[in-house]
PDB file of C-alpha atoms in Angstrom:
ATOM      1  CA  MET Y   1     -17.607 -19.021  10.906  1.00 83.00           C
ATOM      2  CA  PRO Y   2     -15.039 -17.079  12.981  1.00 87.00           C
ATOM      3  CA  ARG Y   3     -13.256 -14.326  10.543  1.00 92.00           C
ATOM      4  CA  TYR Y   4      -9.795 -13.138  11.770  1.00 93.00           C
ATOM      5  CA  PHE Y   5      -7.829 -10.261  10.623  1.00 95.00           C
ATOM      6  CA  ILE Y   6      -4.113 -10.424  10.347  1.00 96.00           C
ATOM      7  CA  GLU Y   7      -2.286  -6.853  10.293  1.00 97.00           C
ATOM      8  CA  VAL Y   8       0.929  -6.662   8.787  1.00 98.00           C
ATOM      9  CA  ALA Y   9       4.142  -4.434   7.955  1.00 98.00           C
ATOM     10  CA  TYR Y  10       6.612  -5.291   5.429  1.00 98.00           C
ATOM     11  CA  LYS Y  11       9.433  -3.763   3.666  1.00 98.00           C
ATOM     12  CA  GLY Y  12       8.728  -5.018  -0.149  1.00 97.00           C
ATOM     13  CA  THR Y  13      11.874  -5.182  -1.954  1.00 96.00           C
ATOM     14  CA  ARG Y  14      12.299  -8.771  -2.514  1.00 96.00           C
ATOM     15  CA  TYR Y  15       8.815 -10.096  -3.152  1.00 95.00           C
ATOM     16  CA  SER Y  16       6.306  -9.861  -6.839  1.00 94.00           C
ATOM     17  CA  GLY Y  17       3.727  -8.013  -4.779  1.00 91.00           C
ATOM     18  CA  PHE Y  18       0.909  -8.863  -1.846  1.00 92.00           C
ATOM     19  CA  GLN Y  19      -1.271 -11.333  -3.630  1.00 87.00           C
ATOM     20  CA  VAL Y  20      -0.133 -14.689  -4.277  1.00 85.00           C
ATOM     21  CA  GLN Y  21       0.622 -15.969  -7.277  1.00 86.00           C
ATOM     22  CA  ASN Y  22       1.525 -18.461  -9.136  1.00 83.00           C
ATOM     23  CA  ASN Y  23       5.556 -19.084  -9.331  1.00 84.00           C
ATOM     24  CA  ALA Y  24       6.380 -16.250  -6.979  1.00 89.00           C
ATOM     25  CA  ILE Y  25       6.913 -15.021  -3.485  1.00 95.00           C
ATOM     26  CA  THR Y  26       4.747 -12.661  -2.338  1.00 96.00           C
ATOM     27  CA  ILE Y  27       3.427 -11.434   1.076  1.00 97.00           C
ATOM     28  CA  GLN Y  28       0.383 -13.191   0.992  1.00 96.00           C
ATOM     29  CA  SER Y  29       2.209 -17.205   0.329  1.00 96.00           C
ATOM     30  CA  GLU Y  30       4.324 -16.517   3.324  1.00 97.00           C
ATOM     31  CA  VAL Y  31       1.781 -15.646   5.281  1.00 97.00           C
ATOM     32  CA  GLU Y  32      -0.310 -18.643   4.312  1.00 96.00           C
ATOM     33  CA  GLY Y  33       2.811 -20.248   5.100  1.00 96.00           C
ATOM     34  CA  ALA Y  34       3.604 -19.463   8.537  1.00 97.00           C
ATOM     35  CA  LEU Y  35       0.000 -20.231   9.448  1.00 95.00           C
ATOM     36  CA  ALA Y  36       0.055 -23.335   8.410  1.00 95.00           C
ATOM     37  CA  ILE Y  37       3.376 -24.518  10.148  1.00 95.00           C
ATOM     38  CA  LYS Y  38       1.552 -22.721  13.033  1.00 93.00           C
ATOM     39  CA  PHE Y  39      -1.290 -24.291  12.414  1.00 90.00           C
ATOM     40  CA  GLY Y  40      -0.811 -27.527  10.863  1.00 90.00           C
ATOM     41  CA  GLN Y  41      -3.709 -26.389   7.974  1.00 89.00           C
ATOM     42  CA  THR Y  42      -4.192 -24.287   5.214  1.00 91.00           C
ATOM     43  CA  PHE Y  43      -5.585 -20.939   4.907  1.00 91.00           C
ATOM     44  CA  GLN Y  44      -6.831 -18.972   2.244  1.00 92.00           C
ATOM     45  CA  LEU Y  45      -5.931 -15.234   2.984  1.00 96.00           C
ATOM     46  CA  THR Y  46      -8.152 -12.298   1.107  1.00 96.00           C
ATOM     47  CA  GLY Y  47      -5.617  -8.872   1.004  1.00 95.00           C
ATOM     48  CA  ALA Y  48      -6.969  -5.225   1.900  1.00 95.00           C
ATOM     49  CA  SER Y  49      -4.474  -3.471  -0.470  1.00 92.00           C
ATOM     50  CA  ARG Y  50      -3.063  -5.152  -3.438  1.00 89.00           C
ATOM     51  CA  THR Y  51       0.353  -3.647  -3.013  1.00 93.00           C
ATOM     52  CA  ASP Y  52       2.443  -3.981  -6.412  1.00 91.00           C
ATOM     53  CA  ALA Y  53       6.325  -5.698  -6.448  1.00 93.00           C
ATOM     54  CA  GLY Y  54       8.756  -3.863  -4.777  1.00 95.00           C
ATOM     55  CA  VAL Y  55       5.792  -1.773  -2.564  1.00 97.00           C
ATOM     56  CA  HIS Y  56       6.196  -1.633   0.983  1.00 98.00           C
ATOM     57  CA  ALA Y  57       3.754  -1.288   3.737  1.00 98.00           C
ATOM     58  CA  LEU Y  58       3.652   0.358   7.549  1.00 98.00           C
ATOM     59  CA  GLN Y  59       0.212  -1.000   7.844  1.00 98.00           C
ATOM     60  CA  ASN Y  60      -2.316  -3.815   5.711  1.00 98.00           C
ATOM     61  CA  PHE Y  61      -4.174  -6.311   6.017  1.00 97.00           C
ATOM     62  CA  PHE Y  62      -5.812  -9.923   5.428  1.00 97.00           C
ATOM     63  CA  HIS Y  63      -8.583 -11.827   6.436  1.00 96.00           C
ATOM     64  CA  PHE Y  64      -9.416 -15.347   6.877  1.00 95.00           C
ATOM     65  CA  ASP Y  65     -12.255 -18.038   8.463  1.00 93.00           C
ATOM     66  CA  THR Y  66     -11.609 -20.830  10.414  1.00 87.00           C
ATOM     67  CA  GLN Y  67     -13.555 -23.178  12.364  1.00 79.00           C
ATOM     68  CA  ALA Y  68     -10.210 -23.920  14.491  1.00 70.00           C
ATOM     69  CA  ASP Y  69     -10.456 -21.755  17.949  1.00 66.00           C
ATOM     70  CA  LEU Y  70      -7.341 -20.508  17.456  1.00 66.00           C
ATOM     71  CA  PHE Y  71      -7.033 -17.597  19.761  1.00 60.00           C
ATOM     72  CA  TYR Y  72      -8.773 -18.921  22.966  1.00 57.00           C
ATOM     73  CA  GLN Y  73      -7.094 -22.348  24.097  1.00 54.00           C
ATOM     74  CA  GLN Y  74      -5.467 -20.884  27.239  1.00 51.00           C
ATOM     75  CA  TYR Y  75      -7.267 -19.300  30.039  1.00 50.00           C
ATOM     76  CA  ASN Y  76      -5.683 -15.591  29.555  1.00 60.00           C
ATOM     77  CA  LYS Y  77      -6.315 -14.901  25.610  1.00 65.00           C
ATOM     78  CA  GLU Y  78      -4.327 -11.678  25.409  1.00 68.00           C
ATOM     79  CA  LYS Y  79      -1.378 -13.646  26.517  1.00 70.00           C
ATOM     80  CA  TYR Y  80      -2.082 -16.696  24.098  1.00 69.00           C
ATOM     81  CA  THR Y  81      -2.145 -14.339  21.594  1.00 78.00           C
ATOM     82  CA  GLN Y  82       1.205 -13.026  21.859  1.00 85.00           C
ATOM     83  CA  GLN Y  83       2.491 -16.353  22.096  1.00 88.00           C
ATOM     84  CA  VAL Y  84       0.892 -16.890  18.766  1.00 89.00           C
ATOM     85  CA  LEU Y  85       2.047 -13.704  17.388  1.00 93.00           C
ATOM     86  CA  TYR Y  86       5.744 -14.390  18.615  1.00 94.00           C
ATOM     87  CA  SER Y  87       5.871 -17.651  16.881  1.00 95.00           C
ATOM     88  CA  LEU Y  88       4.231 -16.624  13.577  1.00 96.00           C
ATOM     89  CA  ASN Y  89       7.025 -13.467  13.218  1.00 98.00           C
ATOM     90  CA  SER Y  90       9.535 -16.490  14.789  1.00 98.00           C
ATOM     91  CA  ILE Y  91       8.684 -18.475  11.217  1.00 98.00           C
ATOM     92  CA  LEU Y  92       7.974 -15.455   8.883  1.00 98.00           C
ATOM     93  CA  PRO Y  93      11.349 -13.866   7.154  1.00 98.00           C
ATOM     94  CA  GLY Y  94      12.606 -10.672   9.016  1.00 97.00           C
ATOM     95  CA  ASP Y  95      11.209  -8.279   6.083  1.00 98.00           C
ATOM     96  CA  ILE Y  96       7.491  -9.216   6.869  1.00 98.00           C
ATOM     97  CA  VAL Y  97       5.788  -8.893  10.402  1.00 98.00           C
ATOM     98  CA  ILE Y  98       2.668  -9.893  12.254  1.00 98.00           C
ATOM     99  CA  THR Y  99       1.006  -7.144  14.198  1.00 96.00           C
ATOM    100  CA  GLU Y 100      -2.033  -8.032  15.331  1.00 94.00           C
ATOM    101  CA  ILE Y 101      -4.465 -10.965  15.109  1.00 92.00           C
ATOM    102  CA  PHE Y 102      -8.116 -10.229  16.030  1.00 91.00           C
ATOM    103  CA  GLU Y 103     -11.775 -11.408  15.428  1.00 89.00           C
ATOM    104  CA  VAL Y 104     -14.274  -9.462  13.861  1.00 93.00           C
ATOM    105  CA  ARG Y 105     -17.560  -9.959  12.449  1.00 92.00           C
ATOM    106  CA  GLU Y 106     -18.263 -12.432  10.189  1.00 93.00           C
ATOM    107  CA  ASP Y 107     -19.299  -9.964   7.488  1.00 94.00           C
ATOM    108  CA  GLN Y 108     -16.589  -7.846   7.763  1.00 95.00           C
ATOM    109  CA  HIS Y 109     -14.366  -7.563   4.874  1.00 96.00           C
ATOM    110  CA  CYS Y 110     -11.056  -6.534   4.816  1.00 96.00           C
ATOM    111  CA  ARG Y 111     -10.815  -5.103   1.319  1.00 95.00           C
ATOM    112  CA  PHE Y 112     -14.176  -4.045   0.835  1.00 96.00           C
ATOM    113  CA  ASP Y 113     -15.036  -2.194   4.266  1.00 97.00           C
ATOM    114  CA  ALA Y 114     -11.686   0.187   4.013  1.00 97.00           C
ATOM    115  CA  VAL Y 115     -12.678   3.567   4.132  1.00 97.00           C
ATOM    116  CA  SER Y 116      -9.864   4.678   2.841  1.00 97.00           C
ATOM    117  CA  ARG Y 117      -5.833   4.189   1.971  1.00 98.00           C
ATOM    118  CA  GLU Y 118      -3.054   6.024   2.501  1.00 98.00           C
ATOM    119  CA  TYR Y 119       0.166   6.366   0.398  1.00 98.00           C
ATOM    120  CA  LYS Y 120       3.498   8.114   0.940  1.00 98.00           C
ATOM    121  CA  TYR Y 121       6.072   8.114  -1.448  1.00 98.00           C
ATOM    122  CA  TYR Y 122       9.658   9.253  -0.961  1.00 98.00           C
ATOM    123  CA  ILE Y 123      12.175  11.001  -2.694  1.00 98.00           C
ATOM    124  CA  TYR Y 124      15.509  11.793  -1.598  1.00 98.00           C
ATOM    125  CA  ARG Y 125      17.929  14.742  -3.223  1.00 96.00           C
ATOM    126  CA  LYS Y 126      21.402  13.550  -2.083  1.00 95.00           C
ATOM    127  CA  LYS Y 127      23.334  10.246  -2.959  1.00 96.00           C
ATOM    128  CA  ASN Y 128      22.297   8.048   0.901  1.00 96.00           C
ATOM    129  CA  PRO Y 129      23.062   4.706   0.372  1.00 96.00           C
ATOM    130  CA  PHE Y 130      20.762   4.141   3.686  1.00 95.00           C
ATOM    131  CA  TYR Y 131      18.080   5.416   1.593  1.00 97.00           C
ATOM    132  CA  LYS Y 132      18.349   3.379  -1.657  1.00 94.00           C
ATOM    133  CA  ASP Y 133      15.766   0.469  -1.027  1.00 95.00           C
ATOM    134  CA  THR Y 134      12.910   2.684   0.361  1.00 97.00           C
ATOM    135  CA  ALA Y 135      12.991   5.949  -1.361  1.00 98.00           C
ATOM    136  CA  TYR Y 136      13.820   7.097  -4.957  1.00 98.00           C
ATOM    137  CA  PHE Y 137      16.954   9.086  -5.667  1.00 98.00           C
ATOM    138  CA  TYR Y 138      15.846  12.232  -8.128  1.00 97.00           C
ATOM    139  CA  PRO Y 139      19.079  14.831  -8.002  1.00 96.00           C
ATOM    140  CA  TYR Y 140      17.044  16.831 -10.595  1.00 95.00           C
ATOM    141  CA  THR Y 141      16.282  20.669 -10.712  1.00 94.00           C
ATOM    142  CA  ILE Y 142      11.970  20.849  -9.011  1.00 95.00           C
ATOM    143  CA  ASN Y 143      10.138  23.464  -8.752  1.00 97.00           C
ATOM    144  CA  PHE Y 144       7.907  23.166  -5.565  1.00 97.00           C
ATOM    145  CA  GLN Y 145       5.757  25.259  -5.983  1.00 97.00           C
ATOM    146  CA  ILE Y 146       4.560  23.749  -9.538  1.00 97.00           C
ATOM    147  CA  LEU Y 147       4.759  20.034  -7.569  1.00 97.00           C
ATOM    148  CA  GLN Y 148       1.696  21.436  -5.135  1.00 97.00           C
ATOM    149  CA  GLU Y 149       0.030  23.018  -7.786  1.00 98.00           C
ATOM    150  CA  ALA Y 150      -0.306  19.634  -9.602  1.00 98.00           C
ATOM    151  CA  ALA Y 151      -0.667  17.820  -6.309  1.00 98.00           C
ATOM    152  CA  SER Y 152      -3.883  20.139  -6.407  1.00 98.00           C
ATOM    153  CA  ILE Y 153      -5.071  19.675  -9.739  1.00 97.00           C
ATOM    154  CA  ILE Y 154      -5.458  15.912  -9.000  1.00 97.00           C
ATOM    155  CA  LEU Y 155      -8.091  17.299  -6.422  1.00 97.00           C
ATOM    156  CA  THR Y 156     -10.351  18.114  -9.402  1.00 95.00           C
ATOM    157  CA  THR Y 157     -11.011  15.156 -10.833  1.00 95.00           C
ATOM    158  CA  LYS Y 158     -12.811  11.652  -9.725  1.00 96.00           C
ATOM    159  CA  ASP Y 159     -11.702   9.744 -12.681  1.00 96.00           C
ATOM    160  CA  PHE Y 160      -7.899   8.284 -13.047  1.00 96.00           C
ATOM    161  CA  THR Y 161      -7.961   6.522 -16.089  1.00 94.00           C
ATOM    162  CA  SER Y 162      -5.614   8.186 -17.198  1.00 95.00           C
ATOM    163  CA  PHE Y 163      -2.935   7.254 -14.147  1.00 95.00           C
ATOM    164  CA  ALA Y 164      -4.043   3.135 -14.074  1.00 91.00           C
ATOM    165  CA  LYS Y 165      -1.832   0.592 -16.318  1.00 86.00           C
ATOM    166  CA  LYS Y 166      -3.058  -0.879 -19.073  1.00 78.00           C
ATOM    167  CA  ASN Y 167      -4.835  -3.934 -18.789  1.00 74.00           C
ATOM    168  CA  THR Y 168      -6.058  -3.209 -15.519  1.00 74.00           C
ATOM    169  CA  GLN Y 169      -8.874  -5.353 -14.541  1.00 73.00           C
ATOM    170  CA  VAL Y 170     -11.716  -3.355 -13.046  1.00 83.00           C
ATOM    171  CA  ASN Y 171     -15.108  -2.117 -13.431  1.00 86.00           C
ATOM    172  CA  ASN Y 172     -14.122   1.366 -13.320  1.00 92.00           C
ATOM    173  CA  PHE Y 173     -12.158   4.258 -13.013  1.00 93.00           C
ATOM    174  CA  ILE Y 174     -13.269   6.449 -10.524  1.00 95.00           C
ATOM    175  CA  CYS Y 175     -11.623   7.118  -7.338  1.00 96.00           C
ATOM    176  CA  THR Y 176     -12.170   9.545  -4.411  1.00 97.00           C
ATOM    177  CA  ILE Y 177      -9.311  11.309  -3.540  1.00 97.00           C
ATOM    178  CA  ASN Y 178      -9.032  13.325  -0.302  1.00 97.00           C
ATOM    179  CA  LYS Y 179      -5.748  14.178   0.395  1.00 98.00           C
ATOM    180  CA  SER Y 180      -3.423  15.196  -2.327  1.00 98.00           C
ATOM    181  CA  GLU Y 181       0.279  16.953  -0.843  1.00 98.00           C
ATOM    182  CA  TRP Y 182       4.070  17.326  -1.140  1.00 98.00           C
ATOM    183  CA  VAL Y 183       5.599  17.976   2.147  1.00 97.00           C
ATOM    184  CA  GLN Y 184       9.297  18.412   2.893  1.00 96.00           C
ATOM    185  CA  GLU Y 185      10.406  16.830   5.518  1.00 94.00           C
ATOM    186  CA  ASN Y 186      14.175  16.076   7.187  1.00 91.00           C
ATOM    187  CA  ASN Y 187      15.907  14.613   4.580  1.00 92.00           C
ATOM    188  CA  PHE Y 188      12.861  13.899   1.853  1.00 97.00           C
ATOM    189  CA  LEU Y 189      10.635  15.050  -0.344  1.00 98.00           C
ATOM    190  CA  ILE Y 190       7.451  13.393   0.583  1.00 98.00           C
ATOM    191  CA  TYR Y 191       3.816  12.838  -1.462  1.00 98.00           C
ATOM    192  CA  ASN Y 192       1.048  12.063   0.900  1.00 98.00           C
ATOM    193  CA  VAL Y 193      -2.356  10.821  -0.828  1.00 98.00           C
ATOM    194  CA  VAL Y 194      -5.527   9.146   0.666  1.00 98.00           C
ATOM    195  CA  ALA Y 195      -7.965   7.840  -1.266  1.00 98.00           C
ATOM    196  CA  ASN Y 196     -10.761   5.004  -1.058  1.00 97.00           C
ATOM    197  CA  ARG Y 197      -9.385   3.122  -3.310  1.00 95.00           C
ATOM    198  CA  PHE Y 198      -5.953   3.178  -6.059  1.00 96.00           C
ATOM    199  CA  LEU Y 199      -6.147   1.733  -9.306  1.00 94.00           C
ATOM    200  CA  ARG Y 200      -3.025  -0.375 -10.595  1.00 91.00           C
ATOM    201  CA  GLY Y 201       0.187   1.295 -10.510  1.00 93.00           C
ATOM    202  CA  MET Y 202      -1.710   4.746  -9.847  1.00 96.00           C
ATOM    203  CA  VAL Y 203       0.480   6.706  -7.373  1.00 98.00           C
ATOM    204  CA  LYS Y 204       4.054   5.677  -9.123  1.00 97.00           C
ATOM    205  CA  GLY Y 205       2.071   7.548 -12.433  1.00 97.00           C
ATOM    206  CA  LEU Y 206       1.181  10.801 -10.290  1.00 98.00           C
ATOM    207  CA  VAL Y 207       4.442  10.868  -9.114  1.00 98.00           C
ATOM    208  CA  GLY Y 208       6.038  10.338 -12.108  1.00 98.00           C
ATOM    209  CA  THR Y 209       4.198  12.628 -14.189  1.00 98.00           C
ATOM    210  CA  MET Y 210       3.942  15.199 -11.159  1.00 98.00           C
ATOM    211  CA  LEU Y 211       8.174  14.901 -11.207  1.00 98.00           C
ATOM    212  CA  LYS Y 212       7.489  15.461 -15.191  1.00 97.00           C
ATOM    213  CA  THR Y 213       6.046  18.878 -14.651  1.00 98.00           C
ATOM    214  CA  ALA Y 214       8.022  20.155 -11.691  1.00 97.00           C
ATOM    215  CA  SER Y 215      11.216  19.549 -13.961  1.00 96.00           C
ATOM    216  CA  GLY Y 216       9.668  21.648 -16.884  1.00 96.00           C
ATOM    217  CA  LYS Y 217       9.247  19.193 -19.181  1.00 97.00           C
ATOM    218  CA  ILE Y 218       5.862  19.766 -19.504  1.00 97.00           C
ATOM    219  CA  SER Y 219       3.750  22.492 -17.935  1.00 97.00           C
ATOM    220  CA  LEU Y 220       0.905  22.962 -15.347  1.00 97.00           C
ATOM    221  CA  GLU Y 221      -1.323  22.840 -17.943  1.00 97.00           C
ATOM    222  CA  GLU Y 222      -0.233  19.567 -20.205  1.00 97.00           C
ATOM    223  CA  PHE Y 223      -0.639  18.140 -16.805  1.00 97.00           C
ATOM    224  CA  ALA Y 224      -4.011  19.324 -16.094  1.00 96.00           C
ATOM    225  CA  GLU Y 225      -4.827  18.380 -19.996  1.00 96.00           C
ATOM    226  CA  ILE Y 226      -3.533  14.571 -18.736  1.00 96.00           C
ATOM    227  CA  VAL Y 227      -5.919  14.212 -15.770  1.00 95.00           C
ATOM    228  CA  LYS Y 228      -8.445  15.406 -18.080  1.00 93.00           C
ATOM    229  CA  ARG Y 229      -7.744  12.778 -21.111  1.00 89.00           C
ATOM    230  CA  ASN Y 230      -9.003   9.964 -19.371  1.00 87.00           C
ATOM    231  CA  ASN Y 231      -5.605   8.254 -21.211  1.00 88.00           C
ATOM    232  CA  ASN Y 232      -2.322   6.976 -20.225  1.00 92.00           C
ATOM    233  CA  ASN Y 233      -0.428   7.938 -22.834  1.00 92.00           C
ATOM    234  CA  ASN Y 234       1.543  10.430 -21.838  1.00 93.00           C
ATOM    235  CA  THR Y 235       1.618   9.610 -17.876  1.00 96.00           C
ATOM    236  CA  ASP Y 236       4.798   9.066 -16.851  1.00 96.00           C
ATOM    237  CA  PHE Y 237       4.972   5.631 -14.443  1.00 96.00           C
ATOM    238  CA  SER Y 238       8.940   5.499 -14.476  1.00 96.00           C
ATOM    239  CA  ALA Y 239       8.945   6.471 -10.358  1.00 97.00           C
ATOM    240  CA  PRO Y 240      10.415   3.469  -8.989  1.00 97.00           C
ATOM    241  CA  SER Y 241       8.404   0.960  -6.579  1.00 97.00           C
ATOM    242  CA  HIS Y 242      10.885   1.272  -3.491  1.00 97.00           C
ATOM    243  CA  GLY Y 243       9.518   4.722  -3.208  1.00 98.00           C
ATOM    244  CA  LEU Y 244       6.002   3.877  -2.422  1.00 98.00           C
ATOM    245  CA  PHE Y 245       4.629   3.163   1.122  1.00 98.00           C
ATOM    246  CA  LEU Y 246       0.949   2.080   1.956  1.00 98.00           C
ATOM    247  CA  VAL Y 247       1.190   3.708   5.446  1.00 98.00           C
ATOM    248  CA  GLU Y 248      -2.405   3.136   6.598  1.00 98.00           C
ATOM    249  CA  VAL Y 249      -5.755   1.280   6.258  1.00 98.00           C
ATOM    250  CA  LYS Y 250      -8.668   2.754   7.742  1.00 97.00           C
ATOM    251  CA  TYR Y 251     -11.821   1.523   9.148  1.00 96.00           C
ATOM    252  CA  PRO Y 252     -15.408   2.010  10.194  1.00 93.00           C
ATOM    253  CA  THR Y 253     -14.517  -0.175  13.151  1.00 79.00           C
ATOM    254  CA  ILE Y 254     -10.807  -1.051  13.481  1.00 70.00           C
TER     255      ILE Y 254
END
């Protein structure tokens, strides 16, 4: 059966997360609804990365299988695909956009075949009404050098039990972090992290606890101990979701 990937971007402010939930509006429920209206049939989507409520994405993916020949009904396949995208995006609300739909191998999986995910967390220091939905206002004193040192400590472990929220249902807490750094860019302080996988609440836990360290509430030694301790009793998950963006999901053949 043919399999298709859907690439999406969205502002997550209004949504209860990425994956479909009972009695909640999610990115998946909106995209499935648009597909059903366009093609007159139901679709069951599988997601690549389950962003939490309020988290945004510049790139995320779904895949689905269908017997229907969705995109080859006219001679000019590219033109027809663009018509499909236009129609779907006309149905979707303005804070979700489908950027691509394309056929892949029948065994290609948008979640399990992804080799890395990249997140960025945005912080702004001076009050600005245009940033309030997409970055965290943090006007307190921060030691940038300590932030960088804390980000480097994160690279020394693979067990992120300390940064997963309680009742996270996974087989293990092992993640391979390939990049962990803070940068200052224009009016933002940005945490950039790349890994093969992320746990529920992990990036917000990392950011909140690093900010606690850089603000002098705990020492770097205490931060390192939290990383090694493998429990989340002293992890700070208070960083709000609206500062977090899923930037890229990478595949070996996409």
